[in-house]
Coordinates of C-alpha atoms and ligand atoms in Angstrom, one line a residue:
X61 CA -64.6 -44.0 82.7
X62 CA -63.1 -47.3 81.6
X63 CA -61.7 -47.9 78.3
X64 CA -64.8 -50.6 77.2
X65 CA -67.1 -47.4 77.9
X66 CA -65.1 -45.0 76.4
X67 CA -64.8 -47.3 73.0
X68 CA -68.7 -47.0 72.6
X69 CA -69.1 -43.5 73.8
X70 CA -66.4 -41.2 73.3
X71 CA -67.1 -39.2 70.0
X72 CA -70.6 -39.3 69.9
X73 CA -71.1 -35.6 71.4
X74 CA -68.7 -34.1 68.8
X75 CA -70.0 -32.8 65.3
X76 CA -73.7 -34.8 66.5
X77 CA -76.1 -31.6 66.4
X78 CA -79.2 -34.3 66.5
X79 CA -78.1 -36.3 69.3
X80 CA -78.4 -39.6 67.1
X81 CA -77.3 -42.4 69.4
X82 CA -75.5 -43.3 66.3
X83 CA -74.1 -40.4 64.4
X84 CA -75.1 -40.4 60.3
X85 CA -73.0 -40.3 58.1
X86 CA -71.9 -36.6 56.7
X87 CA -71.0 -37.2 52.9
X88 CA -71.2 -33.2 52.4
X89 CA -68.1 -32.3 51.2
X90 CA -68.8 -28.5 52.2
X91 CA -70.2 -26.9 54.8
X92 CA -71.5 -23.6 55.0
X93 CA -70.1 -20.8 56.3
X94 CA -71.9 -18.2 58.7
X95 CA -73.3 -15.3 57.3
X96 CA -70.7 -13.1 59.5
X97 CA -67.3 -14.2 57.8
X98 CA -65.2 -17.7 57.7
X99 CA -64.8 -18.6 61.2
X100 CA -61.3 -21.1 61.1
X101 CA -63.2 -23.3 63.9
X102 CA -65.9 -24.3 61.8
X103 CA -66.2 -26.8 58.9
X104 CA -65.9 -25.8 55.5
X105 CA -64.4 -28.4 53.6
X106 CA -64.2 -32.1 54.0
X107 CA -60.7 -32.4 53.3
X108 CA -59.6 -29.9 56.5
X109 CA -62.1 -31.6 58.4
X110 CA -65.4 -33.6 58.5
X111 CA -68.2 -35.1 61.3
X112 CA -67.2 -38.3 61.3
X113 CA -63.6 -37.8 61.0
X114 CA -63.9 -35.5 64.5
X115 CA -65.5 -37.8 65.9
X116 CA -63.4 -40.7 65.3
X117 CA -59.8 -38.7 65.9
X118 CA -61.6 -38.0 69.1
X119 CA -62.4 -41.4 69.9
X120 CA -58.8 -43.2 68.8
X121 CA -57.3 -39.7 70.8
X122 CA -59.2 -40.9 73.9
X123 CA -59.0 -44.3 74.2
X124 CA -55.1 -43.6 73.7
X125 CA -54.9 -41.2 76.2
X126 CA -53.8 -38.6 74.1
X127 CA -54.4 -34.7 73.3
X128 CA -55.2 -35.3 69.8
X129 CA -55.3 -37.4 66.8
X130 CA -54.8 -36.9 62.5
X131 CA -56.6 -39.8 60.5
X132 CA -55.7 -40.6 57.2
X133 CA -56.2 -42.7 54.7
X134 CA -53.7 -45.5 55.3
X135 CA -51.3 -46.5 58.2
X136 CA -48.6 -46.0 55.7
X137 CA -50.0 -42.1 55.2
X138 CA -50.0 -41.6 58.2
X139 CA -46.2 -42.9 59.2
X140 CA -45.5 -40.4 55.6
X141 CA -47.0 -37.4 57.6
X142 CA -44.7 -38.1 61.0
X143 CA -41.7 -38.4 58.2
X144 CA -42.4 -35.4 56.3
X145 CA -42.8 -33.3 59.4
X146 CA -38.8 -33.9 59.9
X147 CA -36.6 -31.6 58.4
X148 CA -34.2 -32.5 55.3
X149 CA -30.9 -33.5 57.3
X150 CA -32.9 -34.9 60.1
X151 CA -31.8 -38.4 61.5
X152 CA -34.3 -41.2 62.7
X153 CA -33.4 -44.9 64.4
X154 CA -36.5 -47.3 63.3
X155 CA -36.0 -51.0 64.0
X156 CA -34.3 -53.5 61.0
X157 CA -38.1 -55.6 61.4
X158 CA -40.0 -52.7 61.3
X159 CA -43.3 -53.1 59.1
X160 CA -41.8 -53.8 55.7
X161 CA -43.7 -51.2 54.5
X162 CA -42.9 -48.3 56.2
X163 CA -39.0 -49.6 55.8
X164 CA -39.7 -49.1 51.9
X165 CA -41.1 -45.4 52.5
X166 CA -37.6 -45.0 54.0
X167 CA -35.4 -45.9 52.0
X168 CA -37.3 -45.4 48.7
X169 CA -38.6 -41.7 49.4
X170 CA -37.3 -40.3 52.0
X171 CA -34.0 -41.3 52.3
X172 CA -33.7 -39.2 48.4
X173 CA -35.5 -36.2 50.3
X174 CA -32.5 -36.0 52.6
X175 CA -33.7 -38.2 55.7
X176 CA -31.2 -40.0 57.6
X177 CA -32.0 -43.4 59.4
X178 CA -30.4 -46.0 60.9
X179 CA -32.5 -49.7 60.7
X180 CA -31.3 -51.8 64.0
X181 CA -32.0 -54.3 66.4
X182 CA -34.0 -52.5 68.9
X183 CA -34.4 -55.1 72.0
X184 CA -31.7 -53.4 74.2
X185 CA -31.8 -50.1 74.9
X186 CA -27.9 -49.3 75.2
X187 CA -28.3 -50.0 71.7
X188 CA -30.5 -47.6 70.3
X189 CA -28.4 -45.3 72.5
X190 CA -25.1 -45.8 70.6
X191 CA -26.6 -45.2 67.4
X192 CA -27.9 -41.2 68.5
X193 CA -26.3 -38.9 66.6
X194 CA -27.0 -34.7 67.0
X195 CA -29.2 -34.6 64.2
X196 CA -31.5 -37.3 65.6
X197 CA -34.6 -36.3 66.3
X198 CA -37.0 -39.1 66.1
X199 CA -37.2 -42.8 67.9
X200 CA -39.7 -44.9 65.9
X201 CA -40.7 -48.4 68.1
X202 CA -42.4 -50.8 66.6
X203 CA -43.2 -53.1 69.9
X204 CA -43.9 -56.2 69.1
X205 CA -42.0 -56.2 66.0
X206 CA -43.5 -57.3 62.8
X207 CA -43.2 -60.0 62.3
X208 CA -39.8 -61.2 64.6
X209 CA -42.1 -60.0 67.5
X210 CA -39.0 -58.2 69.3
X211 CA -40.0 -56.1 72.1
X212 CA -38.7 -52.6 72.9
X213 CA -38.6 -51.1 76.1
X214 CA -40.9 -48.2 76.2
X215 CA -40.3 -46.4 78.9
X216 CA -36.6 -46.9 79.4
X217 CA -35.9 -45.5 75.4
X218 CA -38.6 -42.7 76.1
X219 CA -37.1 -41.6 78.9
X220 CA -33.4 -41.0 77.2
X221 CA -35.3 -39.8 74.2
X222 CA -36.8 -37.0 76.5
X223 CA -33.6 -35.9 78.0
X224 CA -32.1 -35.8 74.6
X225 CA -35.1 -33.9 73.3
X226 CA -35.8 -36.8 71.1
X227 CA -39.4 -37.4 70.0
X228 CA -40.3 -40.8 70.2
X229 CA -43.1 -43.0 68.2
X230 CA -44.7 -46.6 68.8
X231 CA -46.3 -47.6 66.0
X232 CA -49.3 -49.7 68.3
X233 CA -51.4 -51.3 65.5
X234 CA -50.6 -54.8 66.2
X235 CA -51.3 -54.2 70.4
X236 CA -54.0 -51.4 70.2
X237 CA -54.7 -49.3 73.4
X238 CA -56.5 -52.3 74.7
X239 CA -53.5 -54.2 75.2
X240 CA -50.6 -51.3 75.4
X241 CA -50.5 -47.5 75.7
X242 CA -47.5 -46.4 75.0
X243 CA -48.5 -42.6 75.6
X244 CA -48.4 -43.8 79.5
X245 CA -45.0 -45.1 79.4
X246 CA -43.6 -41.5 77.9
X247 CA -43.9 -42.1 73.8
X248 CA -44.9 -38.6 72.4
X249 CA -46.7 -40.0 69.4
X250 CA -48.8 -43.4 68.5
X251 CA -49.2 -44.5 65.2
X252 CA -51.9 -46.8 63.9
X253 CA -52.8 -48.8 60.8
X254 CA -56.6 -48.8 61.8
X255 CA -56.8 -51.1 58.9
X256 CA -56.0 -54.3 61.1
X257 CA -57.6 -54.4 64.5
X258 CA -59.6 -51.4 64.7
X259 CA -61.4 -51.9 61.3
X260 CA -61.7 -55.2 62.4
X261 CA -63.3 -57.2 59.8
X262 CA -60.8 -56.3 56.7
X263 CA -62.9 -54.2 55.1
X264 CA -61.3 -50.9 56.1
X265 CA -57.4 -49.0 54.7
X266 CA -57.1 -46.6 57.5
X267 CA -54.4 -45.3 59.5
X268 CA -53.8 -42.4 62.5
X269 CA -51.8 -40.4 64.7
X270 CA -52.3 -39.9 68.5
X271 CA -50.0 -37.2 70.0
X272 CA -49.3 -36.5 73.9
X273 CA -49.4 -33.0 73.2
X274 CA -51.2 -30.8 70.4
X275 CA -47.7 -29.2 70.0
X276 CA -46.0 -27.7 67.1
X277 CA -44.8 -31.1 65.6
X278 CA -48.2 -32.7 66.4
X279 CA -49.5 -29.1 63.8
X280 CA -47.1 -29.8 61.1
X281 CA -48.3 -33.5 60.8
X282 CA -51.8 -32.3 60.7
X283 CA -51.0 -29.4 58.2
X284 CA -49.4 -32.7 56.2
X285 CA -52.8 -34.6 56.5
X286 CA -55.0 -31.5 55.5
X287 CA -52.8 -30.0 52.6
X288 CA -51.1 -33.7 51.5
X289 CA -54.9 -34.6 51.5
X290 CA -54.5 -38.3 52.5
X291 CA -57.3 -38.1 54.6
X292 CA -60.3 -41.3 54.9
X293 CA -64.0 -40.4 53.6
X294 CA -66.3 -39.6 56.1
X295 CA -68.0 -43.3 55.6
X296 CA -64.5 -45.0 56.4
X297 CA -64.6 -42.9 59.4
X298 CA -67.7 -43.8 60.1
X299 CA -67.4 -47.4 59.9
X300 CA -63.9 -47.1 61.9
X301 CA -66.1 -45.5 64.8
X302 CA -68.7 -48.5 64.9
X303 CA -66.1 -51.0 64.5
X304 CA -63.6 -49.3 67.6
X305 CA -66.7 -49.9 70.0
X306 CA -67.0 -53.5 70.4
X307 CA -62.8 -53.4 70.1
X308 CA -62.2 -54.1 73.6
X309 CA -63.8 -57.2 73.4
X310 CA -62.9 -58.5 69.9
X311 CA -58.8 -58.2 71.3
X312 CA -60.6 -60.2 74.3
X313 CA -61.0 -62.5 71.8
X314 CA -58.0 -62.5 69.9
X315 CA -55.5 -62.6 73.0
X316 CA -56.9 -65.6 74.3
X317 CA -57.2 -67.6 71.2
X318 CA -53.9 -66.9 70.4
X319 CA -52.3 -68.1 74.1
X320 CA -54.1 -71.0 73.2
X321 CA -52.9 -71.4 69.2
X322 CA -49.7 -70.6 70.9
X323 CA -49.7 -73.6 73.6
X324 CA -50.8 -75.9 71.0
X325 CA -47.8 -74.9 68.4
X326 CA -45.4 -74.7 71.1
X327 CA -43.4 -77.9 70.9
X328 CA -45.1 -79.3 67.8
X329 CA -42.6 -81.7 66.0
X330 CA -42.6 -79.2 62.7
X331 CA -42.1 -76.3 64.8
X332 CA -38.7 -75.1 65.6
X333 CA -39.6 -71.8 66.9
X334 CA -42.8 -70.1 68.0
X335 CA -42.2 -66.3 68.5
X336 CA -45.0 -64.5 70.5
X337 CA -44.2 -62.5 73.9
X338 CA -46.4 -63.9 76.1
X339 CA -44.2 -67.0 76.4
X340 CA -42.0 -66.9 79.1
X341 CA -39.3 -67.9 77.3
X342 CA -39.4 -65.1 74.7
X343 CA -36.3 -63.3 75.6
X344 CA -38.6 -59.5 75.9
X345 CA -41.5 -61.6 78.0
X346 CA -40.3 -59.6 81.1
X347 CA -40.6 -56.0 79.5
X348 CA -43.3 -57.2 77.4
X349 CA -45.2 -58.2 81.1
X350 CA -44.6 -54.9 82.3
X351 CA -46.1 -52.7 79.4
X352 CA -48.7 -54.8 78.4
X353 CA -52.0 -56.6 79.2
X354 CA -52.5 -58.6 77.0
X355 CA -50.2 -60.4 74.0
X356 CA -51.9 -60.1 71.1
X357 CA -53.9 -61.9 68.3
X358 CA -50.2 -62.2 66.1
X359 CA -47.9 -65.3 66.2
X360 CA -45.4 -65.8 64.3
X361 CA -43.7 -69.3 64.1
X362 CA -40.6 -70.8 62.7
X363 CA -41.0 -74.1 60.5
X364 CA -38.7 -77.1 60.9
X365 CA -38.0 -77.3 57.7
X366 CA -36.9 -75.1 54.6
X367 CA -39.1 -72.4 52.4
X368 CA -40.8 -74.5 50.3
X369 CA -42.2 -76.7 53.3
X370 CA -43.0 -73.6 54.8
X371 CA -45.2 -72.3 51.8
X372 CA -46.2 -75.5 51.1
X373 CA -47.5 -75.2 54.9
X374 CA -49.5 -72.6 54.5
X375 CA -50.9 -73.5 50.8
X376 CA -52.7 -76.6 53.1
X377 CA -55.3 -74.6 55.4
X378 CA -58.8 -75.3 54.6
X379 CA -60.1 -72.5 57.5
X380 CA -57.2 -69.9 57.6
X381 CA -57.1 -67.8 54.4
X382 CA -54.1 -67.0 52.9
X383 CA -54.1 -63.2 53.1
X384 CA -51.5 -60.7 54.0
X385 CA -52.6 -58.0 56.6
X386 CA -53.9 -59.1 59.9
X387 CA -56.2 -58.1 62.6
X388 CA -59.7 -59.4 61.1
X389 CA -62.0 -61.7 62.6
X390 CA -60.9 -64.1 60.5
X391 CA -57.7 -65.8 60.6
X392 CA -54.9 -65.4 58.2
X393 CA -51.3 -66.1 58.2
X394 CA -48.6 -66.2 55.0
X395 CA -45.3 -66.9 54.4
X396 CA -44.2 -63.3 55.9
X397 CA -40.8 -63.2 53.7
X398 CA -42.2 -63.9 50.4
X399 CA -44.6 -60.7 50.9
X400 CA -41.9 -58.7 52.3
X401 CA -39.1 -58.9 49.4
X402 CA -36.2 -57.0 48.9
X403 CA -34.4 -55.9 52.2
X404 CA -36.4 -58.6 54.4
X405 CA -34.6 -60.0 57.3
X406 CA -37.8 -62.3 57.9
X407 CA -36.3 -65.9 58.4
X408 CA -37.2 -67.9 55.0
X409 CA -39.1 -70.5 56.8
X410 CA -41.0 -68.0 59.2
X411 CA -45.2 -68.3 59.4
X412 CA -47.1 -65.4 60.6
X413 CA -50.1 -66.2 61.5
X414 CA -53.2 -63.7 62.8
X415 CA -55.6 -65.7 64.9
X416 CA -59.1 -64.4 64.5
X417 CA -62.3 -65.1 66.4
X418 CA -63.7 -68.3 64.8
X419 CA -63.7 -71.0 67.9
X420 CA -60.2 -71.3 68.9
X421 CA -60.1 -75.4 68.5
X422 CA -61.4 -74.7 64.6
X423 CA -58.2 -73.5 63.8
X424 CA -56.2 -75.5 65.8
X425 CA -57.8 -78.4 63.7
X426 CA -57.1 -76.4 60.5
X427 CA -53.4 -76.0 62.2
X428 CA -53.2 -79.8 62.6
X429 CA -54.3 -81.2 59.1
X430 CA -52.2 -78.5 57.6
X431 CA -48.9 -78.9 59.9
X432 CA -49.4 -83.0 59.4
Ligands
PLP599 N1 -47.9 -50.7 60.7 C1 -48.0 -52.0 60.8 C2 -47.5 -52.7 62.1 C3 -48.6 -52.8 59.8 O1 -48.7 -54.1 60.0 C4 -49.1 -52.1 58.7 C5 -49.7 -52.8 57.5 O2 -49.6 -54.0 57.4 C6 -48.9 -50.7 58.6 C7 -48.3 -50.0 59.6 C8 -49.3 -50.0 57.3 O3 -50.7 -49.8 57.3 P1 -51.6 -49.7 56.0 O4 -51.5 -51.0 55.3 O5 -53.0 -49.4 56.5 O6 -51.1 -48.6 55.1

């Protein structure tokens, strides 16, 4: 089956006794258990496991290609679960732009719990390669970057990783599996903030892990998610499943309204810079062309002109909200380094902008008044 089939079907035969063509939702938090004894297959108790939770771990697993999935109930709970299945003492190399986010779990928590990391520049694999150390044991790519929109070569730092026994991780919320699958070009793990494109409509915090293998890394990050308890409520799950089935076609959307946001910008007298890897001129467009199919609904862009005229930029639009996350069906964009803060290395006068689904020449218009 192909992907656009297996978004609105996948799932629906898991934890679905009545056949509903659309699943309810299971608010229960307990189930009971058979008259005989527990049986550790069965549900007993929402936390370790729900309907709607199966059925959506099983439908972000599949359309990943991958053996299994955790949700939780953030993207950043879910990068804490792949972190806490490390051991104290452990090394990781995670990239100087990675989500600001996740580079504050770092160095504020787990760097104290004895974590070792490295933050670099992860364009060129020869690189990342000089930075491995024995105790290394986990590769984190974050490809496109967010928000300098480097690209890392998946397959090429997989496939040292591997020799190295080095477990590897793309975190694929801003591509999704419509546009990347990083599981085909040798990653072991997939990390997503489902709160961006697979929500869809910013009205879902979610987050997931998609492993290769059900191995006994992939159990120790679900062990994390079932006794750390981060886990989404059944109707998040629920909503996450309905959203993920017309996915395929809202990234449709978003990858070709950015191309064309990104034409338009693209030598614009207040533009110095536009940063988005489906330009032939973006220095990863080659590698990018080869492990994706499609660029995106993110652009980021460099203003001709210090930080205040960037913010002043962005305090114009009339159609794009100022917001922070991305991957809605509306637009948004902000002055990324004033969100990120301490230990940025966001340009001061960079714009990141998500390009929704309204009709692309809408918020080109918006772009124009405000860029005048
Ligand atoms: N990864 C990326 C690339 C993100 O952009 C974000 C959030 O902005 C996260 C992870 C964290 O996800 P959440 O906000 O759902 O915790």
């Amino acid at each position: 089956m192909r992907f656009e089939t297996k978004a609105i079907h996948a799932g629906l035969e898991i934890g679905n006794p009545s056949k509903s063509i659309i699943p309810p939702i299971s608010p229960s938090t307990i189930f009971e258990i058979d008259a005989a004894g527990r049986n550790e297959e069965d549900l007993h108790y929402t936390r370790l496991g729900n309907p709607n939770r199966l059925q959506f771990e099983y439908l972000i697993a599949t359309l990943e290609g991958g053996a299994a999935a955790a949700a939780f109930s953030s993207g950043i709970a879910a990068a804490a679960a792949v972190l806490q299945s490390l051991d104290p003492g452990d090394h990781i190399i995670i990239p100087e732009d990675v989500y600001a986010g996740n580079r504050k779990m770092v160095t504020g928590i787990m760097n104290r719990w004895g974590l070792k990391s490295d933050f670099i520049n992860m364009t060129d694999p020869a690189t990342i390669e000089a930075h491995i150390v024995p105790k290394t044991r986990l590769i984190w790519m974050e490809t496109p970057s967010n928000p300098l929109m480097r690209i890392t070569d998946i397959a090429a730092v997989s496939e040292m990783a591997r020799s190295r026994r080095i477990l590897t991780l793309v975190d694929n919320t801003w591509p999704t599996p419509v546009n990347q699958l990083p599981l085909e070009f040798g990653a072991d793990l997939v990390l997503h903030s489902t709160s961006k494109y697979f929500g869809g409509h910013s009205d879902i915090l979610g987050g997931a892990i998609v492993a290769k293998n059900e191995d006994e890394f992939f159990e120790r990050i679900r062990l994390i998610q079932r006794m750390g308890g981060a886990v989404p409520s059944p109707a998040d799950c629920w909503m996450l499943s309905r959203s993920t089935r017309t996915l395929a076609y809202r990234m449709r959307g978003h990858n070709e309204h950015a191309e064309k946001v990104v034409a338009w910008l693209n030598g614009h007298k207040k533009v110095a810079d536009v940063y988005f890897p489906g330009l032939k001129s973006h220095p990863g467009h080659d590698i990018a062309r080869k492990q994706m199919k499609g660029y995106g609904g993110m652009v980021s862009f460099i203003v001709d002109g210090n930080q205040a005229e960037s913010i002043r930029i962005v305090g114009r639009s009339k159609l794009i909200k100022r917001a922070t996350s991305l991957g809605g069906v509306e637009s948004t964009w902000e002055h990324r380094q004033s969100s990120e803060g301490e230990g940025s290395v966001t340009p001061k006068n960079l714009i990141r902008l998500s390009v929704g689904l309204e009709h692309p020449d809408d918020i080109i218009d918006d772009l124009e008044q405000a860029l005048a």
